[in-house]
CSV table of C-alpha atoms in Angstrom, one decimal:
chain,number,residue,atom,x,y,z
A,21,MET,CA,-140.6,19.5,-100.7
A,22,ASP,CA,-143.7,21.7,-102.0
A,23,SER,CA,-142.2,25.1,-103.3
A,24,LYS,CA,-144.7,27.0,-101.3
A,25,ILE,CA,-143.7,25.4,-98.0
A,26,SER,CA,-140.0,25.9,-99.0
A,27,LEU,CA,-140.7,29.6,-99.5
A,28,LEU,CA,-142.4,29.8,-96.2
A,29,ILE,CA,-139.6,28.2,-94.6
A,30,LEU,CA,-137.1,30.6,-96.1
A,31,CYS,CA,-139.1,33.6,-95.2
A,32,ILE,CA,-139.0,32.5,-91.7
A,33,VAL,CA,-135.5,31.8,-91.8
A,34,VAL,CA,-134.6,35.2,-93.1
A,35,SER,CA,-137.2,37.1,-91.0
A,36,THR,CA,-136.6,35.5,-87.6
A,37,THR,CA,-133.6,33.4,-87.5
A,38,ASN,CA,-131.3,36.3,-88.3
A,39,LEU,CA,-132.1,37.7,-84.8
A,40,PHE,CA,-130.1,34.7,-83.4
A,41,ALA,CA,-127.8,33.1,-85.8
A,42,GLN,CA,-124.3,34.4,-86.9
A,43,TYR,CA,-124.3,34.0,-90.6
A,44,ARG,CA,-120.9,32.9,-92.3
A,45,ARG,CA,-119.8,35.6,-94.6
A,46,PRO,CA,-119.8,35.0,-98.5
A,47,GLU,CA,-116.4,35.5,-100.2
A,48,VAL,CA,-116.1,38.9,-101.8
A,49,GLY,CA,-114.9,38.5,-105.3
A,50,TYR,CA,-116.4,34.8,-105.6
A,51,GLU,CA,-117.0,34.0,-109.2
A,52,LEU,CA,-119.7,31.5,-110.0
A,53,ILE,CA,-118.6,28.5,-111.9
A,54,SER,CA,-120.2,28.2,-115.4
A,55,PRO,CA,-122.4,31.3,-115.1
A,56,ASP,CA,-123.3,30.7,-118.7
A,57,ARG,CA,-125.3,27.5,-117.7
A,58,PRO,CA,-128.9,28.6,-116.6
A,59,ILE,CA,-128.9,25.8,-114.1
A,60,SER,CA,-125.8,27.4,-112.3
A,61,LYS,CA,-128.4,30.1,-111.1
A,62,ILE,CA,-130.8,27.7,-109.8
A,63,SER,CA,-129.3,24.5,-108.5
A,64,TYR,CA,-125.8,25.5,-108.0
A,65,PHE,CA,-124.1,23.1,-105.6
A,66,THR,CA,-125.5,20.2,-107.5
A,67,MET,CA,-123.9,21.4,-110.6
A,68,VAL,CA,-120.6,22.1,-108.7
A,69,MET,CA,-120.5,18.6,-107.5
A,70,ASP,CA,-120.9,17.2,-110.8
A,71,GLY,CA,-117.9,18.8,-111.9
A,72,SER,CA,-115.9,17.0,-109.3
A,73,ASP,CA,-114.7,13.4,-110.2
A,74,GLU,CA,-113.7,13.0,-106.6
A,75,VAL,CA,-116.9,13.8,-105.3
A,76,LYS,CA,-119.0,11.8,-107.9
A,77,GLN,CA,-116.7,8.7,-107.1
A,78,GLU,CA,-117.7,9.1,-103.4
A,79,ILE,CA,-121.4,9.6,-104.2
A,80,SER,CA,-121.5,6.6,-106.5
A,81,GLN,CA,-119.9,4.3,-104.2
A,82,ASP,CA,-122.5,4.8,-101.4
A,83,THR,CA,-125.2,2.1,-101.6
A,84,GLU,CA,-128.1,4.2,-100.5
A,85,LEU,CA,-127.4,6.9,-102.9
A,86,ARG,CA,-127.0,4.5,-105.8
A,87,ARG,CA,-130.3,3.0,-104.8
A,88,ILE,CA,-132.0,6.5,-105.1
A,89,ALA,CA,-130.5,6.7,-108.7
A,90,GLU,CA,-131.9,3.3,-109.5
A,91,GLN,CA,-135.3,4.2,-108.1
A,92,VAL,CA,-135.5,7.5,-110.2
A,93,TYR,CA,-134.6,5.4,-113.2
A,94,ARG,CA,-137.2,2.8,-112.7
A,95,ARG,CA,-139.9,5.3,-112.2
A,96,LEU,CA,-138.8,6.9,-115.4
A,97,GLU,CA,-138.9,3.6,-117.1
A,98,GLN,CA,-142.2,2.7,-116.1
A,99,SER,CA,-143.9,6.0,-116.6
A,100,GLY,CA,-146.4,6.3,-119.3
A,101,ASP,CA,-146.6,8.7,-122.3
A,102,ASP,CA,-148.3,11.4,-120.6
A,103,PRO,CA,-146.1,14.5,-119.9
A,104,ARG,CA,-147.2,14.8,-116.3
A,105,ASP,CA,-146.3,11.1,-115.7
A,106,ILE,CA,-143.0,11.5,-117.2
A,107,ALA,CA,-142.2,14.7,-115.4
A,108,LYS,CA,-143.5,13.2,-112.0
A,109,SER,CA,-141.2,10.2,-112.3
A,110,LEU,CA,-138.1,12.5,-112.2
A,111,LEU,CA,-139.1,14.2,-109.1
A,112,LEU,CA,-137.0,13.7,-106.1
A,113,THR,CA,-139.4,12.7,-103.2
A,114,GLU,CA,-139.3,14.0,-99.6
A,115,THR,CA,-138.3,10.7,-98.3
A,116,GLU,CA,-135.5,10.6,-101.0
A,117,SER,CA,-134.3,14.1,-100.3
A,118,VAL,CA,-134.0,13.0,-96.4
A,119,MET,CA,-132.0,10.3,-97.1
A,120,ILE,CA,-129.9,12.1,-99.5
A,121,GLY,CA,-129.1,14.5,-96.6
A,122,ASP,CA,-128.4,11.7,-94.3
A,123,ARG,CA,-125.9,10.1,-96.7
A,124,MET,CA,-124.2,13.1,-97.9
A,125,THR,CA,-123.6,14.6,-94.3
A,126,HIS,CA,-122.1,11.1,-93.7
A,127,LEU,CA,-119.8,11.4,-96.5
A,128,LEU,CA,-118.8,14.9,-95.5
A,129,ARG,CA,-117.1,13.6,-92.4
A,130,GLY,CA,-114.6,11.7,-94.3
A,131,SER,CA,-114.3,13.7,-97.5
A,132,ARG,CA,-111.8,16.7,-97.9
A,133,GLN,CA,-113.0,17.4,-101.3
A,134,LEU,CA,-116.7,17.6,-100.3
A,135,ARG,CA,-115.8,19.7,-97.5
A,136,ALA,CA,-113.6,22.1,-99.5
A,137,LEU,CA,-116.6,22.5,-101.9
A,138,LEU,CA,-119.0,23.1,-99.1
A,139,GLU,CA,-116.7,26.0,-97.7
A,140,ARG,CA,-116.0,27.5,-101.2
A,141,ASP,CA,-119.0,26.9,-103.1
A,142,VAL,CA,-122.0,26.8,-100.5
A,143,ILE,CA,-120.8,29.3,-97.9
A,144,GLY,CA,-118.5,31.2,-100.2
A,145,SER,CA,-120.7,31.7,-103.1
A,146,GLY,CA,-123.7,33.0,-100.8
A,147,CYS,CA,-126.2,31.2,-102.9
A,148,TYR,CA,-127.2,29.3,-99.7
A,149,TYR,CA,-126.9,32.4,-97.5
A,150,THR,CA,-129.9,31.7,-95.2
A,151,HIS,CA,-128.7,28.4,-94.2
A,152,THR,CA,-125.3,29.4,-93.3
A,153,GLY,CA,-126.4,30.4,-89.7
A,154,LEU,CA,-127.0,26.7,-89.0
A,155,SER,CA,-125.2,25.1,-86.3
A,156,SER,CA,-123.0,22.8,-88.1
A,157,ASP,CA,-121.4,22.3,-91.7
A,158,GLU,CA,-123.4,19.0,-91.6
A,159,GLU,CA,-126.8,20.9,-91.4
A,160,ILE,CA,-125.7,23.5,-93.9
A,161,LEU,CA,-124.8,20.7,-96.4
A,162,ARG,CA,-128.2,19.0,-95.7
A,163,ALA,CA,-130.0,22.4,-96.3
A,164,ALA,CA,-128.2,23.4,-99.3
A,165,LEU,CA,-128.9,19.9,-100.9
A,166,SER,CA,-132.6,20.1,-99.8
A,167,GLN,CA,-132.7,23.5,-101.6
A,168,ASP,CA,-131.2,22.2,-104.8
A,169,ILE,CA,-133.6,19.3,-104.9
A,170,ASP,CA,-136.5,21.6,-104.5
A,171,ALA,CA,-135.1,23.9,-107.1
A,172,LEU,CA,-134.7,20.9,-109.8
A,173,ASN,CA,-138.2,19.8,-108.9
A,174,GLN,CA,-139.6,23.2,-109.6
A,175,ILE,CA,-137.9,23.4,-113.1
A,176,ILE,CA,-139.3,20.0,-113.9
A,177,ARG,CA,-142.9,20.6,-112.8
A,178,VAL,CA,-143.0,24.0,-114.8
A,179,TYR,CA,-140.9,23.3,-117.8
A,180,GLY,CA,-141.5,19.5,-118.0
A,181,ALA,CA,-144.9,18.9,-116.9
A,182,GLY,CA,-146.2,22.5,-117.7
A,183,ASP,CA,-147.4,23.4,-114.2
A,184,LYS,CA,-148.3,27.1,-114.0
A,185,PRO,CA,-145.4,29.5,-113.0
A,186,ARG,CA,-145.7,32.5,-110.8
A,187,TYR,CA,-146.0,34.8,-113.8
A,188,ASN,CA,-147.9,33.5,-117.0
A,189,ILE,CA,-145.0,35.2,-119.1
A,190,ASP,CA,-142.6,32.3,-117.8
A,191,SER,CA,-144.7,29.4,-119.0
A,192,ILE,CA,-143.9,26.6,-121.3
A,193,SER,CA,-143.7,27.2,-124.9
A,194,TRP,CA,-146.5,24.9,-126.0
A,195,GLN,CA,-150.0,24.0,-125.1
A,196,GLN,CA,-149.9,21.9,-122.0
A,197,GLY,CA,-150.6,18.4,-122.7
A,198,GLY,CA,-151.0,19.0,-126.5
A,199,LYS,CA,-149.4,17.2,-129.4
A,200,THR,CA,-146.2,19.0,-129.2
A,201,HIS,CA,-145.7,18.7,-125.6
A,202,ARG,CA,-146.5,15.1,-125.5
A,203,MET,CA,-144.1,14.4,-128.3
A,204,LEU,CA,-141.2,16.3,-126.8
A,205,LEU,CA,-141.6,14.6,-123.4
A,206,ARG,CA,-141.9,11.2,-124.9
A,207,GLU,CA,-138.6,11.9,-126.9
A,208,SER,CA,-137.0,13.4,-123.7
A,209,LYS,CA,-137.8,10.2,-121.9
A,210,ASP,CA,-136.1,8.1,-124.5
A,211,LEU,CA,-133.0,10.3,-124.1
A,212,LEU,CA,-133.0,10.4,-120.4
A,213,LEU,CA,-133.3,6.7,-120.1
A,214,GLN,CA,-130.1,6.4,-122.2
A,215,ILE,CA,-128.4,9.0,-120.0
A,216,GLY,CA,-129.4,7.3,-116.6
A,217,ARG,CA,-128.9,3.6,-117.7
A,218,GLN,CA,-125.4,3.6,-116.3
A,219,SER,CA,-125.2,6.4,-113.8
A,220,LYS,CA,-125.0,5.8,-110.3
A,221,LEU,CA,-125.6,9.3,-109.3
A,222,TYR,CA,-128.7,10.2,-107.5
A,223,TYR,CA,-129.0,13.7,-109.2
A,224,THR,CA,-128.2,12.7,-112.8
A,225,LEU,CA,-131.6,12.4,-114.2
A,226,PRO,CA,-133.2,15.3,-112.3
A,227,LEU,CA,-130.3,17.6,-113.1
A,228,TYR,CA,-130.1,16.6,-116.8
A,229,ALA,CA,-133.8,16.8,-117.2
A,230,ALA,CA,-133.9,20.3,-115.7
A,231,GLU,CA,-131.3,21.5,-118.1
A,232,LEU,CA,-133.0,19.7,-120.9
A,233,PHE,CA,-136.4,21.1,-120.2
A,234,LEU,CA,-135.1,24.7,-119.9
A,235,ASP,CA,-133.3,24.3,-123.1
A,236,LEU,CA,-136.5,22.7,-125.0
A,237,ASN,CA,-138.5,26.1,-123.8
A,238,ASP,CA,-135.4,28.2,-125.0
A,239,ARG,CA,-135.2,29.5,-121.4
A,240,ASP,CA,-131.7,30.9,-121.2
A,241,GLU,CA,-132.8,33.9,-119.3
A,242,PRO,CA,-130.7,33.3,-116.1
A,243,SER,CA,-127.3,33.1,-118.1
A,244,VAL,CA,-127.4,35.8,-121.0
A,245,TYR,CA,-124.4,37.7,-121.5
A,246,GLU,CA,-122.5,35.5,-118.9
A,247,PRO,CA,-119.7,35.7,-117.9
A,248,LEU,CA,-120.4,39.5,-117.4
A,249,GLY,CA,-116.8,40.1,-116.4
A,250,GLU,CA,-115.5,38.8,-119.6
A,251,GLY,CA,-118.0,40.9,-121.9
A,252,GLU,CA,-120.4,43.8,-121.5
A,253,ASN,CA,-119.0,44.6,-117.8
A,254,GLN,CA,-115.5,43.9,-118.4
A,255,ARG,CA,-114.3,47.5,-118.7
A,256,ALA,CA,-116.5,48.8,-115.8
A,257,TYR,CA,-115.5,45.8,-113.7
A,258,ARG,CA,-111.7,46.8,-114.1
A,259,LEU,CA,-112.4,50.2,-112.6
A,260,ILE,CA,-114.0,49.1,-109.5
A,261,PRO,CA,-110.9,48.2,-107.5
A,262,THR,CA,-109.3,51.6,-107.9
A,263,THR,CA,-112.4,53.6,-107.3
A,264,GLU,CA,-112.1,56.1,-104.6
A,265,TRP,CA,-115.5,55.6,-102.9
A,266,SER,CA,-115.1,58.5,-100.5
A,267,LYS,CA,-115.4,61.0,-103.4
A,268,TYR,CA,-119.0,59.9,-104.1
A,269,GLU,CA,-122.2,60.1,-101.9
A,270,TYR,CA,-123.5,56.9,-103.4
A,271,SER,CA,-121.8,53.7,-104.6
A,272,ALA,CA,-123.9,53.4,-107.6
A,273,LEU,CA,-127.0,54.6,-109.4
A,274,LEU,CA,-129.4,51.9,-110.4
A,275,VAL,CA,-132.0,52.6,-113.1
A,276,LEU,CA,-135.0,50.3,-113.1
A,277,GLY,CA,-136.2,48.9,-116.4
A,278,PHE,CA,-139.5,49.4,-118.1
A,279,GLY,CA,-140.5,46.3,-120.1
A,280,PRO,CA,-140.7,46.9,-124.0
A,281,ASP,CA,-144.2,46.4,-125.4
A,282,ASN,CA,-143.3,45.2,-128.9
A,283,TYR,CA,-140.7,43.1,-130.6
A,284,ARG,CA,-139.2,45.9,-132.9
A,285,PHE,CA,-138.1,48.2,-130.5
A,286,PRO,CA,-135.8,47.3,-127.3
A,287,LEU,CA,-136.8,50.2,-125.2
A,288,ASN,CA,-140.3,51.4,-123.9
A,289,PRO,CA,-140.7,55.0,-124.5
A,290,GLY,CA,-141.3,55.4,-120.7
A,291,GLY,CA,-137.8,53.8,-120.0
A,292,LYS,CA,-136.1,56.3,-122.2
A,293,ILE,CA,-137.5,59.1,-119.9
A,294,ARG,CA,-136.1,56.9,-117.0
A,295,LEU,CA,-132.7,56.8,-118.6
A,296,ARG,CA,-132.5,60.4,-119.3
A,297,THR,CA,-133.4,61.4,-115.9
A,298,ALA,CA,-131.0,59.1,-114.4
A,299,ALA,CA,-128.3,60.3,-116.7
A,300,GLU,CA,-128.6,63.8,-115.5
A,301,LYS,CA,-128.3,62.5,-111.9
A,302,PHE,CA,-125.1,60.5,-112.8
A,303,LYS,CA,-123.5,63.6,-114.5
A,304,SER,CA,-124.0,65.5,-111.1
A,305,GLY,CA,-121.3,63.2,-109.7
A,306,ALA,CA,-123.5,61.4,-107.3
A,307,ALA,CA,-121.9,57.9,-108.0
A,308,PRO,CA,-119.1,56.3,-109.9
A,309,PHE,CA,-121.3,53.8,-111.7
A,310,ILE,CA,-124.7,53.6,-113.3
A,311,ILE,CA,-126.2,50.2,-113.2
A,312,VAL,CA,-128.9,49.2,-115.7
A,313,SER,CA,-131.3,46.3,-114.9
A,314,GLY,CA,-133.7,44.3,-117.1
A,315,GLY,CA,-133.9,40.9,-118.6
A,316,LYS,CA,-135.4,39.0,-121.3
A,317,VAL,CA,-139.1,39.4,-120.2
A,318,TYR,CA,-141.5,41.6,-122.3
A,319,PRO,CA,-143.1,40.8,-124.8
A,320,TYR,CA,-143.4,37.0,-124.5
A,321,LYS,CA,-140.3,35.1,-125.5
A,322,THR,CA,-138.6,38.2,-126.6
A,323,GLN,CA,-134.9,37.8,-127.6
A,324,SER,CA,-134.0,41.4,-126.7
A,325,VAL,CA,-132.3,42.0,-123.3
A,326,GLU,CA,-133.6,45.2,-121.9
A,327,ALA,CA,-130.4,46.1,-119.9
A,328,TYR,CA,-128.3,45.9,-123.1
A,329,GLY,CA,-130.7,48.2,-124.8
A,330,MET,CA,-130.5,50.6,-121.9
A,331,LYS,CA,-126.6,50.7,-121.9
A,332,LYS,CA,-126.7,51.5,-125.7
A,333,TYR,CA,-129.1,54.4,-125.2
A,334,LEU,CA,-127.0,55.9,-122.2
A,335,VAL,CA,-124.0,55.9,-124.5
A,336,LYS,CA,-125.6,57.1,-127.6
A,337,GLU,CA,-128.2,59.6,-126.5
A,338,CYS,CA,-127.1,60.7,-123.1
A,339,GLY,CA,-123.2,60.7,-123.5
A,340,ILE,CA,-122.5,58.3,-120.5
A,341,PRO,CA,-119.0,56.7,-120.9
A,342,SER,CA,-119.5,52.9,-121.5
A,343,ASP,CA,-116.9,52.0,-119.0
A,344,ARG,CA,-119.1,53.7,-116.3
A,345,ILE,CA,-122.2,51.5,-117.1
A,346,ILE,CA,-122.8,48.1,-115.6
A,347,ILE,CA,-125.5,45.9,-117.1
A,348,GLU,CA,-127.6,43.5,-114.9
A,349,PRO,CA,-129.3,41.5,-117.6
A,350,HIS,CA,-131.2,38.7,-115.6
A,351,ALA,CA,-133.8,40.5,-113.4
A,352,ARG,CA,-137.5,39.9,-114.4
A,353,HIS,CA,-139.2,42.1,-111.8
A,354,THR,CA,-138.5,45.1,-109.7
A,355,THR,CA,-137.8,42.9,-106.9
A,356,SER,CA,-134.9,41.1,-108.4
A,357,ASN,CA,-133.9,44.2,-110.2
A,358,ILE,CA,-132.7,45.5,-106.8
A,359,ARG,CA,-131.6,42.1,-105.5
A,360,ASN,CA,-129.4,41.1,-108.6
A,361,THR,CA,-128.0,44.6,-108.5
A,362,VAL,CA,-126.8,44.0,-104.8
A,363,ARG,CA,-125.5,40.7,-105.8
A,364,ILE,CA,-123.1,42.3,-108.3
A,365,MET,CA,-122.2,44.9,-105.8
A,366,TYR,CA,-121.2,42.4,-103.2
A,367,ARG,CA,-119.3,40.0,-105.4
A,368,ARG,CA,-117.4,43.0,-107.2
A,369,GLY,CA,-116.4,44.7,-103.8
A,370,PHE,CA,-118.7,47.7,-103.7
A,371,PRO,CA,-118.8,48.9,-100.1
A,372,MET,CA,-121.8,47.5,-98.4
A,373,ASP,CA,-122.1,50.1,-95.9
A,374,LYS,CA,-122.3,52.7,-98.5
A,375,PRO,CA,-125.9,53.5,-99.8
A,376,PHE,CA,-126.9,53.5,-103.6
A,377,ILE,CA,-129.7,55.1,-105.3
A,378,VAL,CA,-132.5,53.6,-107.2
A,379,SER,CA,-134.0,55.6,-109.9
A,380,SER,CA,-137.2,55.3,-112.0
A,381,SER,CA,-140.5,57.1,-112.6
A,382,GLU,CA,-142.2,58.8,-109.7
A,383,SER,CA,-144.9,56.0,-109.5
A,384,HIS,CA,-142.4,53.2,-109.6
A,385,ILE,CA,-140.5,54.8,-106.8
A,386,ASN,CA,-143.7,55.2,-105.0
A,387,ALA,CA,-144.1,51.6,-105.2
A,388,VAL,CA,-140.5,50.5,-104.2
A,389,MET,CA,-140.7,52.7,-101.1
A,390,SER,CA,-144.0,51.2,-100.0
A,391,PRO,CA,-144.8,48.6,-97.3
A,392,ALA,CA,-146.4,46.5,-100.1
A,393,PHE,CA,-143.3,46.2,-102.0
A,394,GLN,CA,-141.6,45.0,-98.8
A,395,GLU,CA,-144.2,42.4,-98.4
A,396,ARG,CA,-143.9,41.4,-102.0
A,397,CYS,CA,-140.0,40.9,-101.6
A,398,GLU,CA,-140.7,38.5,-98.6
A,399,ARG,CA,-143.5,36.9,-100.5
A,400,GLU,CA,-141.7,36.0,-103.7
A,401,MET,CA,-138.1,36.2,-102.6
A,402,GLY,CA,-138.2,35.2,-99.0
A,403,LEU,CA,-135.9,38.3,-98.0
A,404,GLN,CA,-135.3,42.0,-98.3
A,405,PRO,CA,-132.7,43.0,-100.6
A,406,CYS,CA,-131.8,46.2,-98.9
A,407,LYS,CA,-132.8,48.6,-96.4
A,408,TYR,CA,-135.0,51.4,-97.7
A,409,VAL,CA,-133.5,54.5,-96.3
A,410,ARG,CA,-135.3,57.5,-97.8
A,411,ARG,CA,-136.9,59.0,-100.8
A,412,LEU,CA,-134.8,61.5,-102.6
A,413,GLY,CA,-137.3,63.5,-104.7
A,414,LYS,CA,-139.8,62.4,-107.1
A,415,ASN,CA,-137.5,59.9,-109.2
A,416,PHE,CA,-134.9,58.6,-106.6
A,417,ALA,CA,-134.7,56.7,-103.5
A,418,GLU,CA,-131.7,55.9,-101.2
A,419,LEU,CA,-131.1,52.2,-100.4
A,420,LEU,CA,-128.5,50.2,-98.5
A,421,PRO,CA,-127.7,46.9,-99.7
A,422,LEU,CA,-127.9,43.6,-97.9
A,423,GLU,CA,-125.6,40.6,-98.4
A,424,CYS,CA,-128.6,38.2,-98.1
A,425,SER,CA,-129.6,39.1,-101.6
A,426,LEU,CA,-127.0,36.4,-102.8
A,427,GLN,CA,-129.5,33.7,-101.6
A,428,ILE,CA,-131.0,31.7,-104.5
A,429,ASN,CA,-134.8,31.9,-104.9
A,430,ILE,CA,-135.9,28.2,-105.7
A,431,THR,CA,-139.6,29.1,-106.3
A,432,ASP,CA,-138.9,31.1,-109.5
A,433,PRO,CA,-136.5,29.2,-111.8
A,434,LEU,CA,-136.1,32.1,-114.5
A,435,ASP,CA,-135.6,34.6,-111.7
A,436,ALA,CA,-133.8,32.5,-109.1
C-alpha cells in the first residue's frame, strides 16, 4: 500500500474512529523485545513472529504463504542490476498483503501461540494502537500485518531504491544510482538470494532486506542507547515506582532539543540556554523528573546523540542529579520529541491523567502551541501525542499525554 495512502488512513482512524471505537489498552510496563534492533521500532510484530519457532512453523506450512515467499524470491532472482529493480522485487504487493492477511487470520483461529503474541505484542505493546478499536482479533491482526508490510516496503524504497524520504537529512548515504549504490545493491541481491533460497516464510526476504539496507546506510537512529532501562535511564527508572506524584504539580519537565550545527560540539549554544532555563524550573520542584529529547540528526550522519549531551550538560553545568534525568535519544523532530516522551511515560507508569511541562525557547513554544503544529502532527504522524492545555509564560507550556503516542509511524522509518 502506498505510504501516503497509509498515512491518510491512519489520520482518519485517529481523528474519527476514536469517536466510536473502544480501544484496548496497552500494557503499562510493556518492554519492547530487542529494542537494540532498529527494525523493532518500525516493523515490530513481524520481528516478534520471527522469534517464535512455533509461529514460524505454522506460517511455513501454509501453502499460500509459502507461494508468496517463492514469488518474492523469483522476482529477486529475475531482477536486473539496477538498484530500483532489485529493491522493487522485494516489495510485497497489495495483492500479496491481502492474501497474507487472509491466511494469517485463518491461522489465528487455530494457533494458541499466534493469539498469545497478538494479545501481548500487538495489543499490549501499543505499537498498533490505532487498530485496537477494530471489531475482532482477526481484523486487528490483519491491520497490524498490513502496517508491518507497508513499513518494510517504505524502508526498502528509501534505503534500498534510494527514494526521497520526508526530510533530506534522512536520505541514503550514496548518490542514487551511482557506482557505489549499484555495487552495494548487486552484492545485496546475491546475499539475499542465499538467505531466501531455503526460506518458506513470506516475510524473510523483505525483513532481512530492510535490516540490511538500514545497516548499509549506518542508520541505527531508532535504537541508540537501547535498552534504555539497562543503561542511561536505569537509575531514573528505578525511582519512578516510588515517586509520590501528588507532591508535584507536573509529572515531568520535557526539554526540547536544538540540533547542533557542527560535528565538534554536541550542543547548539541555543540549546544550552534552553537547558539552563529548564534547570531553574526543575529546581523549583515543579516535577520529579526532567526529560531531555533529541536524537542523531544534525549535522548529516552525525554520531552525536543530542539527548546524551543534554544530560551531561545538565549534570555538569546545572547541578541536576543524574538519577532525575531521563534521556529520550531517538526523536528527530519536535513532533516526535513529544510523542516519544509520552511513550516513555506510558510504559514506565507515569500518571497519564497528570500534565507535564514542555520547555524551550519562546519561539519554539509559540510553534508547539499553534494550530499549525497540531496539523503537522496529524500530517506527519497521523495522531496528536498530547492535549495542549495552556501556555505557562514565555518558555513553558502544559501538556497532557495521550496513549495513542505508542502507535508506530510507518511513513518515516528513522522516526517511527
